[in-house]
């Protein structure tokens, strides 16, 4: 009946029941993992624009637009998951021989793609079982 009985009840039984109930409820809720998406403004010499766009595509980024900037430069507006651009300053320097610059600001959250979500879940299970 779910009530505590001084003779028959054990704390561990309630812990296990609570854990199992939560696990079943979470599965039925169809949860998702969200990731922060950042907007980037990347300014590079024109000759590097193609390389920067290609690189952004490998980072699950979306190029939203390009505009000419002064001095033979191009400004690229893009969005990408934060996890994909954490070390972007170093990578942009390499792509542009140190001549590119960028800024990024938080824009919104999106669902993690299913194949990446499964990898995250598996990694978490592995970490949890080894620790």
Coordinates of C-alpha atoms in Angstrom, one line a residue:
X1 CA 0.0 0.0 0.0
X2 CA 3.1 2.3 -0.1
X3 CA 2.9 3.1 3.6
X4 CA 5.7 2.7 6.2
X5 CA 5.1 -0.2 8.5
X6 CA 7.5 -0.3 11.5
X7 CA 8.0 -4.1 11.3
X8 CA 8.0 -4.8 7.5
X9 CA 9.4 -1.6 5.9
X10 CA 13.0 -1.0 5.2
X11 CA 14.4 2.4 4.0
X12 CA 16.2 0.7 1.0
X13 CA 12.9 -0.7 -0.3
X14 CA 11.5 2.8 -0.5
X15 CA 14.7 4.1 -2.2
X16 CA 14.6 1.3 -4.8
X17 CA 10.8 1.9 -5.5
X18 CA 11.4 5.6 -5.8
X19 CA 14.3 5.1 -8.2
X20 CA 12.4 2.7 -10.4
X21 CA 9.3 5.0 -10.5
X22 CA 11.5 7.9 -11.5
X23 CA 13.2 5.9 -14.2
X24 CA 9.8 4.7 -15.7
X25 CA 8.4 8.3 -15.6
X26 CA 11.5 9.8 -17.2
X27 CA 11.3 7.2 -20.1
X28 CA 7.6 7.9 -20.7
X29 CA 8.3 11.7 -20.7
X30 CA 10.5 11.3 -23.7
X31 CA 13.2 13.7 -22.4
X32 CA 15.6 15.6 -24.6
X33 CA 19.0 17.2 -24.1
X34 CA 19.3 20.9 -25.1
X35 CA 22.5 22.7 -26.1
X36 CA 23.3 26.4 -26.3
X37 CA 23.6 27.9 -29.8
X38 CA 25.7 31.0 -30.3
X39 CA 25.7 33.6 -33.0
X40 CA 29.1 34.4 -34.4
X41 CA 30.2 37.5 -36.4
X42 CA 33.4 36.5 -38.1
X43 CA 35.4 39.0 -40.1
X44 CA 38.2 37.7 -42.4
X45 CA 40.1 38.8 -45.5
X46 CA 38.0 37.8 -48.5
X47 CA 40.4 35.1 -49.6
X48 CA 39.7 33.1 -46.4
X49 CA 35.9 33.3 -46.5
X50 CA 35.5 30.0 -48.2
X51 CA 37.7 28.2 -45.8
X52 CA 35.9 29.7 -42.8
X53 CA 32.5 28.7 -44.2
X54 CA 33.7 25.2 -44.8
X55 CA 35.1 25.0 -41.3
X56 CA 31.8 26.3 -39.8
X57 CA 30.0 23.5 -41.6
X58 CA 32.2 20.9 -40.0
X59 CA 31.2 22.4 -36.6
X60 CA 27.4 21.8 -37.2
X61 CA 27.2 25.5 -37.8
X62 CA 24.8 27.4 -40.1
X63 CA 26.0 30.3 -42.2
X64 CA 23.3 32.9 -42.1
X65 CA 24.9 35.5 -44.3
X66 CA 27.9 37.2 -45.7
X67 CA 28.6 41.0 -46.1
X68 CA 31.5 42.8 -47.6
X69 CA 33.4 44.8 -44.9
X70 CA 36.0 47.5 -45.4
X71 CA 39.5 46.8 -46.4
X72 CA 38.8 43.8 -48.6
X73 CA 37.3 41.8 -45.7
X74 CA 34.1 39.8 -45.4
X75 CA 31.9 39.5 -42.4
X76 CA 30.2 36.1 -42.0
X77 CA 27.3 35.7 -39.7
X78 CA 26.7 32.1 -38.5
X79 CA 25.2 30.1 -35.6
X80 CA 26.9 27.1 -34.0
X81 CA 26.6 25.0 -30.9
X82 CA 28.9 26.3 -28.1
X83 CA 30.6 22.9 -27.7
X84 CA 31.8 23.2 -31.4
X85 CA 33.3 26.7 -31.0
X86 CA 34.9 26.6 -27.6
X87 CA 38.4 26.8 -29.1
X88 CA 37.4 28.8 -32.1
X89 CA 39.9 31.7 -31.6
X90 CA 42.9 29.3 -32.0
X91 CA 41.3 27.6 -35.0
X92 CA 40.3 30.9 -36.7
X93 CA 43.9 32.1 -36.3
X94 CA 45.2 29.0 -38.0
X95 CA 42.7 29.3 -40.9
X96 CA 43.5 33.0 -41.5
X97 CA 47.1 33.2 -40.7
X98 CA 46.1 35.3 -37.7
X99 CA 44.1 37.8 -39.7
X100 CA 40.6 36.8 -38.7
X101 CA 38.5 38.0 -35.8
X102 CA 35.2 37.1 -34.4
X103 CA 32.7 37.7 -31.6
X104 CA 30.0 35.4 -30.3
X105 CA 26.9 35.8 -28.2
X106 CA 24.3 33.4 -26.9
X107 CA 21.3 33.1 -29.2
X108 CA 19.1 30.2 -28.1
X109 CA 18.9 26.5 -27.2
X110 CA 18.2 23.6 -29.5
X111 CA 17.8 19.9 -29.1
X112 CA 21.0 17.9 -29.4
X113 CA 20.7 15.7 -32.6
X114 CA 19.6 12.2 -31.8
X115 CA 22.9 10.5 -32.7
X116 CA 24.9 12.8 -30.5
X117 CA 22.3 12.5 -27.7
X118 CA 22.8 8.7 -27.7
X119 CA 26.6 9.1 -27.5
X120 CA 26.2 11.5 -24.5
X121 CA 23.9 9.0 -22.8
X122 CA 26.3 6.1 -23.4
X123 CA 29.3 8.2 -22.1
X124 CA 27.3 9.2 -19.0
X125 CA 26.4 5.5 -18.3
X126 CA 30.0 4.5 -18.8
X127 CA 31.3 7.2 -16.4
X128 CA 28.6 6.4 -13.9
X129 CA 29.4 2.7 -13.9
X130 CA 33.1 3.2 -13.5
X131 CA 32.9 5.8 -10.7

